[in-house]
Short mmCIF file of N, CA and C in Angstrom, two decimals:
data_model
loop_
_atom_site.label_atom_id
_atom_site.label_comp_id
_atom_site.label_asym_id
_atom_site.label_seq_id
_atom_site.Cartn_x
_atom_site.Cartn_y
_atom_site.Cartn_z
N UNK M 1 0.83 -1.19 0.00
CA UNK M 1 0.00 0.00 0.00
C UNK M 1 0.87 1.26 0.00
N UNK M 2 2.00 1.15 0.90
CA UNK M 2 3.01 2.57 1.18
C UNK M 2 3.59 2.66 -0.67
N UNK M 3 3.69 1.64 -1.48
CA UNK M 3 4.48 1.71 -2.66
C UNK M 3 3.77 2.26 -3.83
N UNK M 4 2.34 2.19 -3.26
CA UNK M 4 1.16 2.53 -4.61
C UNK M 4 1.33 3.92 -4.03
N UNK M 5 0.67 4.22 -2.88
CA UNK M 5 0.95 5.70 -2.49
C UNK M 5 1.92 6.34 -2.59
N UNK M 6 2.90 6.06 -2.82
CA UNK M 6 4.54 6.65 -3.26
C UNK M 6 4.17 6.81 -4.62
N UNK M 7 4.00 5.98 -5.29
CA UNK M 7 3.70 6.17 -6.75
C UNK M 7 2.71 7.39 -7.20
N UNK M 8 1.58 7.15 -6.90
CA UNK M 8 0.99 8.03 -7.00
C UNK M 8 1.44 9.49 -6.94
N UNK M 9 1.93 9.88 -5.78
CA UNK M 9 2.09 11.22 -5.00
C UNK M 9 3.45 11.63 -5.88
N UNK M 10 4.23 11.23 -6.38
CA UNK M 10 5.38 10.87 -6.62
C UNK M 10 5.04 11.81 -8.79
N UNK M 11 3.60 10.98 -9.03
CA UNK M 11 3.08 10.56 -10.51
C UNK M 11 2.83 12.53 -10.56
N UNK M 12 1.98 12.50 -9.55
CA UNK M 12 1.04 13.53 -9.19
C UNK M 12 1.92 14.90 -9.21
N UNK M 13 3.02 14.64 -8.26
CA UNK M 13 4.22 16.16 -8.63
C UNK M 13 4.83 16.00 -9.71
N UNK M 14 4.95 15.01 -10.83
CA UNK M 14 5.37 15.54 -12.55
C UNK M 14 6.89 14.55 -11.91
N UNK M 15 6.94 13.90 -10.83
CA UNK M 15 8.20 12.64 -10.90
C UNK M 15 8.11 11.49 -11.78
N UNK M 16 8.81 10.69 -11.18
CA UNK M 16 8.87 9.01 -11.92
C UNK M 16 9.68 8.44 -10.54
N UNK M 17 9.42 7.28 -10.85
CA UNK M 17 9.87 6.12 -9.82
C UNK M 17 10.34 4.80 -10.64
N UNK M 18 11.57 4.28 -10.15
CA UNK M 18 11.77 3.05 -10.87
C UNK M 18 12.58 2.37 -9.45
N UNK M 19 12.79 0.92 -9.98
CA UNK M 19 13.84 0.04 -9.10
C UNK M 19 14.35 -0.86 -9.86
N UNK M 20 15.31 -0.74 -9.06
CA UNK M 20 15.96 -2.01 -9.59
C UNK M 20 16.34 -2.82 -8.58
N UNK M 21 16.31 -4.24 -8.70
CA UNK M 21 16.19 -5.39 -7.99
C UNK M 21 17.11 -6.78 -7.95
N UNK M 22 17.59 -7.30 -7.08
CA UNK M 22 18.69 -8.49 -7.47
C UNK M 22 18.08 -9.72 -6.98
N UNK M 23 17.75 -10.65 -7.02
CA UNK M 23 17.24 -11.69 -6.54
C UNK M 23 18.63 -12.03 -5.39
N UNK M 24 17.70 -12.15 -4.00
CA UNK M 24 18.24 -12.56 -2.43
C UNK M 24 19.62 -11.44 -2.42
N UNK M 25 19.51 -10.36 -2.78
CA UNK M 25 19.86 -9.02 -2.74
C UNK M 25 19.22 -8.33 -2.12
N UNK M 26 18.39 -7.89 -2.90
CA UNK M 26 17.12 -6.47 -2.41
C UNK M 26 16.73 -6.11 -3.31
N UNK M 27 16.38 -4.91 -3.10
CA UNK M 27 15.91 -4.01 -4.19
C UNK M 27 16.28 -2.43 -3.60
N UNK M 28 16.48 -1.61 -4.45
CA UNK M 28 16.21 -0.14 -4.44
C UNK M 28 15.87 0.73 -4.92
N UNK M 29 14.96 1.33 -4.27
CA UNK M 29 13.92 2.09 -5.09
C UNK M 29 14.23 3.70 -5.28
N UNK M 30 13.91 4.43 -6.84
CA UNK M 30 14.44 5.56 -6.64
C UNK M 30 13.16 6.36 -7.22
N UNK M 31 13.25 7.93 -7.11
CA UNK M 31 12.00 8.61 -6.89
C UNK M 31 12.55 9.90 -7.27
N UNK M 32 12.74 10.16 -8.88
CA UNK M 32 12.50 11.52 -9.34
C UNK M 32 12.21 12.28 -9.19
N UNK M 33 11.88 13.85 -8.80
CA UNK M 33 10.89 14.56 -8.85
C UNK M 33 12.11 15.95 -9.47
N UNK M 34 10.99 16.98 -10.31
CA UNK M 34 11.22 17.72 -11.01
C UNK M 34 11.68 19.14 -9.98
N UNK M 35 12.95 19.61 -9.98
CA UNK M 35 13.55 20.56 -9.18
C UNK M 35 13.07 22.23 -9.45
N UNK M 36 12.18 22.79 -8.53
CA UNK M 36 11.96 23.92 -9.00
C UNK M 36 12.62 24.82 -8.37
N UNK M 37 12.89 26.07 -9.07
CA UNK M 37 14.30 26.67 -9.18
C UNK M 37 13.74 28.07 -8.50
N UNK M 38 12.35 28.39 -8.95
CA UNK M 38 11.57 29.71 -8.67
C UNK M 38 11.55 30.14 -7.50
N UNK M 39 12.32 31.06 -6.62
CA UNK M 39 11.70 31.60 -5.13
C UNK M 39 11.31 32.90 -5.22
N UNK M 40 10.06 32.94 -4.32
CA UNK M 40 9.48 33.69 -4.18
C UNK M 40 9.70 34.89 -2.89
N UNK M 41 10.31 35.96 -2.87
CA UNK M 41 10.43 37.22 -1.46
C UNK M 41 9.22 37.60 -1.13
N UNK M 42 9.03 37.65 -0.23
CA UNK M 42 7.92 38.75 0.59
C UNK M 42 8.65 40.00 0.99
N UNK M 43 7.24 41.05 0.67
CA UNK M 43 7.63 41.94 0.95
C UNK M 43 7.53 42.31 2.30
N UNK M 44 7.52 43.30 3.32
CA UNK M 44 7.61 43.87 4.62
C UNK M 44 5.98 43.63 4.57
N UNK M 45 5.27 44.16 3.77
CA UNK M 45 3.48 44.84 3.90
C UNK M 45 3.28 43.03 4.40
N UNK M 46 3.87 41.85 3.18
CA UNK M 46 2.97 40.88 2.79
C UNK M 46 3.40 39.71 4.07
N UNK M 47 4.58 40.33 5.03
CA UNK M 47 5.31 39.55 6.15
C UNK M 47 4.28 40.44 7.32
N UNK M 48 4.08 41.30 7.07
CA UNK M 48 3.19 41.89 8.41
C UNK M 48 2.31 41.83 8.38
N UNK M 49 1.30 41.67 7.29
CA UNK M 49 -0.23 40.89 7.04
C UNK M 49 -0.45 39.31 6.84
N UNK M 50 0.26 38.82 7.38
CA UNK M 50 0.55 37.09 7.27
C UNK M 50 -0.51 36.49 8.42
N UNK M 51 -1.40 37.36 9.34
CA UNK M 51 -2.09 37.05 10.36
C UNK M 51 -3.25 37.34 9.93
N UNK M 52 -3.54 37.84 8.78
CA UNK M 52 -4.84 38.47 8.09
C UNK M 52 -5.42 37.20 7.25
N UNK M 53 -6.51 36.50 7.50
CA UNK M 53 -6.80 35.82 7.06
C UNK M 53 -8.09 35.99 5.80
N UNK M 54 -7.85 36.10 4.59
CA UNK M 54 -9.15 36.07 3.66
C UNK M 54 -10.06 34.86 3.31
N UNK M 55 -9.45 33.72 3.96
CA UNK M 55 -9.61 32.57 3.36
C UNK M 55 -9.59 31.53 4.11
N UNK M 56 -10.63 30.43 4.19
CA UNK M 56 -10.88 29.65 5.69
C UNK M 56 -9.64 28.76 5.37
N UNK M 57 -9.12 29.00 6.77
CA UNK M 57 -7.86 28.64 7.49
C UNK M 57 -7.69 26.67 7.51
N UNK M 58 -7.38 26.08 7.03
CA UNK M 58 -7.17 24.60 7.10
C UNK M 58 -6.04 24.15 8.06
N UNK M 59 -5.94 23.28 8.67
CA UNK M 59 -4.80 22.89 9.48
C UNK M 59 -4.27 21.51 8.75
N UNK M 60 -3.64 21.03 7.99
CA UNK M 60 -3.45 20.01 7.65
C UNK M 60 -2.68 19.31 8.71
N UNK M 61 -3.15 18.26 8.80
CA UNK M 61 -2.12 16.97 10.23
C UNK M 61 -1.96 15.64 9.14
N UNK M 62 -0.54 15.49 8.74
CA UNK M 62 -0.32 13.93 8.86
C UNK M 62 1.25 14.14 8.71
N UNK M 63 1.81 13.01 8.92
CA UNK M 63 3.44 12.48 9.47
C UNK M 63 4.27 12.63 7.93
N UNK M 64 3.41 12.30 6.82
CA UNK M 64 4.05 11.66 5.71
C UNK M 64 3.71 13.58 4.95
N UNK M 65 5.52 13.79 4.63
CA UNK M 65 5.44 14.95 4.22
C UNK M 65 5.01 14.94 2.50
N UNK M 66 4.82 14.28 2.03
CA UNK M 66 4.49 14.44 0.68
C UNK M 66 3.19 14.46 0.30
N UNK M 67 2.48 13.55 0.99
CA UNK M 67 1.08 13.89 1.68
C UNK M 67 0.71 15.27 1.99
N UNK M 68 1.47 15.73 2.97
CA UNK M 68 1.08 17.36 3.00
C UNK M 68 1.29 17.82 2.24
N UNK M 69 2.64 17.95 1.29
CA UNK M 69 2.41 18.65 -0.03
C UNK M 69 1.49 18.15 -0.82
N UNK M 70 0.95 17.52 -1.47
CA UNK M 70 0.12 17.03 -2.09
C UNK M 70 -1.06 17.95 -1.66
N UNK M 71 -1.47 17.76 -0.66
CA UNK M 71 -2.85 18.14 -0.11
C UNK M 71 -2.82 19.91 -0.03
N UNK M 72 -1.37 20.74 0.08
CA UNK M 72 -0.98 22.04 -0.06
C UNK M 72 -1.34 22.18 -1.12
N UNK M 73 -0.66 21.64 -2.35
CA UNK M 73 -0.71 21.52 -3.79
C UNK M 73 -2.17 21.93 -4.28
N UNK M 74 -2.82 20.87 -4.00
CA UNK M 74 -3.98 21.18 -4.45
C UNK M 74 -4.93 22.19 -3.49
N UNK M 75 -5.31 22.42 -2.21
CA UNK M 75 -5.81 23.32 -1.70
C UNK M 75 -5.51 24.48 -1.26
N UNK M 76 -3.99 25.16 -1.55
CA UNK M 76 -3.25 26.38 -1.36
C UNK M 76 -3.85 27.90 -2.01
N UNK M 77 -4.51 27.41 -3.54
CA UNK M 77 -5.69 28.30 -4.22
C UNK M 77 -6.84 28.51 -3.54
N UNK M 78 -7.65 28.00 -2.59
CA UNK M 78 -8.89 28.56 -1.62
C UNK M 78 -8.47 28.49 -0.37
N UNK M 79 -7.69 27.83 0.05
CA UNK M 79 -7.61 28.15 1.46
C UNK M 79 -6.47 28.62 2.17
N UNK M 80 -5.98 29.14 3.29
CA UNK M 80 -5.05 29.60 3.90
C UNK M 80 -4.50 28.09 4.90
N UNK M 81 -3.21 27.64 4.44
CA UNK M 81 -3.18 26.54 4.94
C UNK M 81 -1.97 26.23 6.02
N UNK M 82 -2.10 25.70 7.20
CA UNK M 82 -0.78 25.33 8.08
C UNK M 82 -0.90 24.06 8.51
N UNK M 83 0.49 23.75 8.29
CA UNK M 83 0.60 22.24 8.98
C UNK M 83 1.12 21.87 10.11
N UNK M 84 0.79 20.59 10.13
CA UNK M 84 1.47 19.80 11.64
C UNK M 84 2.12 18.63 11.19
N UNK M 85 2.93 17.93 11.61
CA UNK M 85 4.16 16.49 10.67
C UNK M 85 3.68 15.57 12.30
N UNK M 86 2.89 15.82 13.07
CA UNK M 86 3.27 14.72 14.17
C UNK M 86 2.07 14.66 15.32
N UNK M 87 2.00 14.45 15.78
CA UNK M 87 0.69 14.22 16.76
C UNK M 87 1.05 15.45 17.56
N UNK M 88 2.30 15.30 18.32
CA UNK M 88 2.52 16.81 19.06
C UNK M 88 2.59 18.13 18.59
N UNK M 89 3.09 18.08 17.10
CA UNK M 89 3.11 19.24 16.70
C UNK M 89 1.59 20.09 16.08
N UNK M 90 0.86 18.68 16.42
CA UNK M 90 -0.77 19.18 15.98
C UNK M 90 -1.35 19.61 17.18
N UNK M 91 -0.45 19.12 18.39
CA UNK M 91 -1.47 19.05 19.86
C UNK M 91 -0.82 21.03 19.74
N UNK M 92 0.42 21.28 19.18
CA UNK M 92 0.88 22.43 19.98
C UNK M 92 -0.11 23.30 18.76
N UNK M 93 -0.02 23.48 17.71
CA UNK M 93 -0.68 24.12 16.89
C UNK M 93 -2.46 24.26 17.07
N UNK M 94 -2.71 23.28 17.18
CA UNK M 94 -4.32 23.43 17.91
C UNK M 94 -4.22 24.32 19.10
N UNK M 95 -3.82 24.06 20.40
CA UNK M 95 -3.80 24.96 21.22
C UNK M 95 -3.56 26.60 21.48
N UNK M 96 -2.84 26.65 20.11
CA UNK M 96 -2.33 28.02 19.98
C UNK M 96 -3.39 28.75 19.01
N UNK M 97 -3.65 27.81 18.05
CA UNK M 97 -4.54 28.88 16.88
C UNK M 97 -5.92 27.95 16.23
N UNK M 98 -7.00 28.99 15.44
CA UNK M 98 -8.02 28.37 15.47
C UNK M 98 -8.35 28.29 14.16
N UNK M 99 -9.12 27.09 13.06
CA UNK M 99 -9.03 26.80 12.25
C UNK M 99 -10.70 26.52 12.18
N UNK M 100 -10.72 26.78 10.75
CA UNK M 100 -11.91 26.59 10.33
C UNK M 100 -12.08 24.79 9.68
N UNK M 101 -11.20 24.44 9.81
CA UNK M 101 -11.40 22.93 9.76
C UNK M 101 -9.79 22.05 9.68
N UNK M 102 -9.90 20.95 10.34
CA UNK M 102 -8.34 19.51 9.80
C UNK M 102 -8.55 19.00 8.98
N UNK M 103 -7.56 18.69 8.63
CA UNK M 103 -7.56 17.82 7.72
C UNK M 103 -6.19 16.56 8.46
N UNK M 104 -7.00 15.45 9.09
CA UNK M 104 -5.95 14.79 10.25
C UNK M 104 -5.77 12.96 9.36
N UNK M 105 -4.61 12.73 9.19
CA UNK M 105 -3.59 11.90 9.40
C UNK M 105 -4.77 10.93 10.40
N UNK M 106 -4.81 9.36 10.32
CA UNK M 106 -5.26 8.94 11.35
C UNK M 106 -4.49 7.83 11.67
N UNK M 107 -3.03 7.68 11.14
CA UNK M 107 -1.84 6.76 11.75
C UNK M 107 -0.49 7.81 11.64
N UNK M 108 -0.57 8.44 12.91
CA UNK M 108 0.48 9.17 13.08
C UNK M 108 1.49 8.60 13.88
N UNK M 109 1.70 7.69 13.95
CA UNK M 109 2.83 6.78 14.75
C UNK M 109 2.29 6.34 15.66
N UNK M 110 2.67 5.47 16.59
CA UNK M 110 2.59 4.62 17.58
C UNK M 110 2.11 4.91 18.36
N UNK M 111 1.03 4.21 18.63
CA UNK M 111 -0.47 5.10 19.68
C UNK M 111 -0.71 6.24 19.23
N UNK M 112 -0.12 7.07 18.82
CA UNK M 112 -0.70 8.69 18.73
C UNK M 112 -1.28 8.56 17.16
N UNK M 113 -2.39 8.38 17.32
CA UNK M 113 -3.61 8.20 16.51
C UNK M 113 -4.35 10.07 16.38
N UNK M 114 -4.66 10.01 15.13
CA UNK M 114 -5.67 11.11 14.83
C UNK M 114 -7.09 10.78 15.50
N UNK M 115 -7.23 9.86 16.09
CA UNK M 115 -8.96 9.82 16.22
C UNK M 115 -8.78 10.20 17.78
N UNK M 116 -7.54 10.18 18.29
CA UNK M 116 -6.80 10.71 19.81
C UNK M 116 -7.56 12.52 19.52
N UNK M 117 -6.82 12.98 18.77
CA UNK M 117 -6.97 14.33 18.30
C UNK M 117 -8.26 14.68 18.25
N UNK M 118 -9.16 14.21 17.32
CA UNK M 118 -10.38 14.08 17.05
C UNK M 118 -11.24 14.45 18.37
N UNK M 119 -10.92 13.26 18.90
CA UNK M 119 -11.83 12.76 20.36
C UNK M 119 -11.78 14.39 21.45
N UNK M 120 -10.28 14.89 21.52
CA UNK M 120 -10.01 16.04 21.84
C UNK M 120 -10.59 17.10 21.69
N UNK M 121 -10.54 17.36 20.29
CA UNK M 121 -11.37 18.63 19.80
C UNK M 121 -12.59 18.52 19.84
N UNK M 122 -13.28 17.50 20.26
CA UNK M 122 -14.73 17.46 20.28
C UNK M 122 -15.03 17.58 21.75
N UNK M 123 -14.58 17.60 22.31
CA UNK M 123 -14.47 17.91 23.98
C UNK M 123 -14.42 19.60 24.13
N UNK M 124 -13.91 20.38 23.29
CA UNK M 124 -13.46 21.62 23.18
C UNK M 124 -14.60 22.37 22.62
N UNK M 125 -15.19 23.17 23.34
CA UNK M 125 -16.02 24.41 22.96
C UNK M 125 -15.82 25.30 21.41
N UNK M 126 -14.29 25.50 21.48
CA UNK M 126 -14.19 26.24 20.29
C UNK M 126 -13.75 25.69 19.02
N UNK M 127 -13.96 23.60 19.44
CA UNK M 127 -13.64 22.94 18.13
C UNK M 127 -14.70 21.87 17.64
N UNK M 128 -15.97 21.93 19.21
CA UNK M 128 -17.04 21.09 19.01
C UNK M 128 -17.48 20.92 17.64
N UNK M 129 -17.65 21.89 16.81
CA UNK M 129 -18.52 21.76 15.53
C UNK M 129 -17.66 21.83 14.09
N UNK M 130 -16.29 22.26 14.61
CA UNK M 130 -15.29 22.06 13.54
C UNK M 130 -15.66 20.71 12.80
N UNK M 131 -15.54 21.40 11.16
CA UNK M 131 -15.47 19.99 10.58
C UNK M 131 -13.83 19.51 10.87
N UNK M 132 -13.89 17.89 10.89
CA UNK M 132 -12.56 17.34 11.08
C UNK M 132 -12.82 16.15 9.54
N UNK M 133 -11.82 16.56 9.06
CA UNK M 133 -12.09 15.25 7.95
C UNK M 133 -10.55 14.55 8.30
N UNK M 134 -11.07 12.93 8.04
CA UNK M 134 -10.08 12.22 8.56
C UNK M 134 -9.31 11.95 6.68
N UNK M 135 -8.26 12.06 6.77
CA UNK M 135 -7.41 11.86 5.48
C UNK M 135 -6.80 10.55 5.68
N UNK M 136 -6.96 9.47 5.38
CA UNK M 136 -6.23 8.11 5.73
C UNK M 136 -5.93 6.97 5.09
N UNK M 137 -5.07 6.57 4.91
CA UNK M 137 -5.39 4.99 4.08
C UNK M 137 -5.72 3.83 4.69
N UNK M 138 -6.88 4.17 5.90
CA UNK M 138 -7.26 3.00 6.23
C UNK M 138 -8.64 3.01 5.73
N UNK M 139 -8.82 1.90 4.93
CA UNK M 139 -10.24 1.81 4.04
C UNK M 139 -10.60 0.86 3.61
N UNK M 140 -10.56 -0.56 4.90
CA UNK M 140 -10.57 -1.82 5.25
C UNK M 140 -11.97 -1.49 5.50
N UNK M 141 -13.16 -2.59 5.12
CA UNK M 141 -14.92 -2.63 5.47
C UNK M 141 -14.56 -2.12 7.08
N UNK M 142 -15.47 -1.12 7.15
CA UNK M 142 -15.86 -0.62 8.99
C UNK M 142 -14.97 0.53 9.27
N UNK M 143 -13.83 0.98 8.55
CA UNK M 143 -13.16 1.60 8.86
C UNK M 143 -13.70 2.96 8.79
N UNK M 144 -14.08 3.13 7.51
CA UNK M 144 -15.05 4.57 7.65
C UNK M 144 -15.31 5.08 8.80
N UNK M 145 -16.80 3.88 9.09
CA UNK M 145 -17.94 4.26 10.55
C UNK M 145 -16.76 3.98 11.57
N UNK M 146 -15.89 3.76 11.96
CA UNK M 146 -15.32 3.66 12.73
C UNK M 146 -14.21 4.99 13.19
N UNK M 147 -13.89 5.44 11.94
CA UNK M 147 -13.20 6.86 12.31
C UNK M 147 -14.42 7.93 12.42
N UNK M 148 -15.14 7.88 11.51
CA UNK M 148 -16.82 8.60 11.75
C UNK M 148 -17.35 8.61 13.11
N UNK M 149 -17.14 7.69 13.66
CA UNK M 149 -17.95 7.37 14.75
C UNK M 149 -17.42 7.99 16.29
N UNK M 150 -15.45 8.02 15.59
CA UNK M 150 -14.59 8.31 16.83
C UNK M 150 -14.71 10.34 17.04
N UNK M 151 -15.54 10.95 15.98
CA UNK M 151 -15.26 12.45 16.37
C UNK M 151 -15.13 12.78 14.74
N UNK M 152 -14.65 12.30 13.80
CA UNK M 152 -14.17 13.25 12.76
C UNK M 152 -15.49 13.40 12.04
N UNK M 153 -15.64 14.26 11.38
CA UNK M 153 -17.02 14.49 10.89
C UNK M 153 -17.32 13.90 8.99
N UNK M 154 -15.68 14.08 8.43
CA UNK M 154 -15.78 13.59 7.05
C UNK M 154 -14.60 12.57 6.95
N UNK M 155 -14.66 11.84 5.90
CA UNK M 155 -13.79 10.74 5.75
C UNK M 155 -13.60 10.53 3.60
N UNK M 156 -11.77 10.76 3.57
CA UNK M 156 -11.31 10.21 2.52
C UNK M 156 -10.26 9.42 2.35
N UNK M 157 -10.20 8.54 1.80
CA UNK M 157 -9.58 7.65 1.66
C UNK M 157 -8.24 8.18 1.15
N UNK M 158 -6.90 7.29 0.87
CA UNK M 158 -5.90 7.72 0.12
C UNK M 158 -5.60 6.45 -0.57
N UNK M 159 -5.16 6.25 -1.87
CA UNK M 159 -5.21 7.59 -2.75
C UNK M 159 -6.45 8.39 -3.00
N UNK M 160 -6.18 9.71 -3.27
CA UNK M 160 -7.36 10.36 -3.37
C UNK M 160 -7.42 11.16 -4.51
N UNK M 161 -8.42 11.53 -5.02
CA UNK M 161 -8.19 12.41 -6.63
C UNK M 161 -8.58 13.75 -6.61
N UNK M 162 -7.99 14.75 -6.79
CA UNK M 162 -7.73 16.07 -6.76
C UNK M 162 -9.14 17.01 -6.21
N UNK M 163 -10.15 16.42 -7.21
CA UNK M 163 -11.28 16.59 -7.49
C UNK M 163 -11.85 16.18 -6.07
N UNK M 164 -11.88 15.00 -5.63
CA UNK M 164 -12.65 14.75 -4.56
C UNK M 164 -12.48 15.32 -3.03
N UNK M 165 -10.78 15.51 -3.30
CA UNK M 165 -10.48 16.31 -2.15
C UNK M 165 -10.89 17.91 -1.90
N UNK M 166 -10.93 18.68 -3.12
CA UNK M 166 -12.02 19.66 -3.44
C UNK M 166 -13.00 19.70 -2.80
N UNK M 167 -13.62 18.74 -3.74
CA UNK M 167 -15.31 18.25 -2.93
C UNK M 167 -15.76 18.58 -1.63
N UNK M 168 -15.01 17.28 -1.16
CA UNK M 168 -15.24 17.05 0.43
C UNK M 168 -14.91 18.32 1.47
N UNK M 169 -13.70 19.16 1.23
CA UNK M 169 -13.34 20.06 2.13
C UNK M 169 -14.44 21.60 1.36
N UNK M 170 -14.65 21.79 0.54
CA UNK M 170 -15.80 22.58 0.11
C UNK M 170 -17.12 22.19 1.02
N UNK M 171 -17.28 21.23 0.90
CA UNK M 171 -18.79 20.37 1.40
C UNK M 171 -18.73 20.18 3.21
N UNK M 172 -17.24 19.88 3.75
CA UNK M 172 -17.27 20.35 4.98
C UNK M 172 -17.21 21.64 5.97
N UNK M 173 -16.98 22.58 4.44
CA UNK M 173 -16.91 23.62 4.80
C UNK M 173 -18.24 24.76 4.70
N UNK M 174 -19.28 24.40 4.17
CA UNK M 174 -20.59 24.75 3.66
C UNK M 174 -20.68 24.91 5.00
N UNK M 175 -21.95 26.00 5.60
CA UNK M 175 -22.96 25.79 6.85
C UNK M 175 -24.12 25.29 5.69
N UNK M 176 -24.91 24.81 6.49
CA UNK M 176 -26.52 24.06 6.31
C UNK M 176 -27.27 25.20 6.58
N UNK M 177 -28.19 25.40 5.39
CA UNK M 177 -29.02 25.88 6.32
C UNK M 177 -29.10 27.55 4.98
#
């Protein structure tokens, strides 16, 4: 599963992936990606308005950094986005600032589970109704209702297609009504 998702994410930033392999050797796997050269300065105005938000604020949480780019990649055009790489660095970023929705990782290493997180912010006054969409590749029968069930309010699978991730964080981001 980690090798299709490499592929993918890998397909998705304009890389390639190949290996090569020895029988009762190994194998080693290598992973292209296209070097961009472009940096961008801020100016003084655009470093001192960096707290000004036009655009609902996303917190992205998961461990696997290409994943977060990926998920930057495509939602960096509507939303204002910050991340977390670790269970703690989501516990410290939640506590400090407030988001109009996660986007949470739900195998962030060893015990420290996203549905930990989840369970948290739903205890919390100012995160009770936050949408939480769980981002995960667990998508074994039950797994859904089972992260659904633990606090997160939406659920996508990985791999995921550009389009759907759109979708869903648009659609968790709607009020009713």
């Amino acid at each position: 599963l980690g090798l299709t998702l490499t592929k993918k994410f890998v397909q998705f930033l304009g890389g390639s992936i190949s290996v090569e392999s020895t029988e009762g050797m190994g194998s080693t796997f290598y992973v292209t990606l296209p070097l961009q050269t472009e940096t961008k300065s801020l100016s003084h105005d655009q470093v001192t308005s960096s707290k000004t938000y036009n655009k609902p604020r996303l917190l992205i949480v998961d461990d696997d950094s290409i994943a977060r780019d990926v998920m930057k990649l495509i939602l960096s055009k509507d939303y204002d986005l910050e991340e977390a790489f670790s269970y703690d660095s989501a516990m410290e970023t939640l506590e400090n600032e407030k988001f109009d929705a996660v986007l949470l990782d739900i195998m962030l290493g060893r015990d420290k589970i996203g549905i930990n997180i989840a369970k948290m912010l739903r205890e919390r006054d100012d995160y009770k109704n936050t949408p939480l969409i769980a981002v995960t590749a667990l998508a074994m029968t039950g797994d859904k209702e089972r992260i659904l069930a633990s606090g997160c309010s939406h659920y996508i699978s990985k791999p995921f297609k550009k389009n759907d991730l759109l979708s869903l964080v648009k659609e968790a981001l709607t009020i009713p009504g």
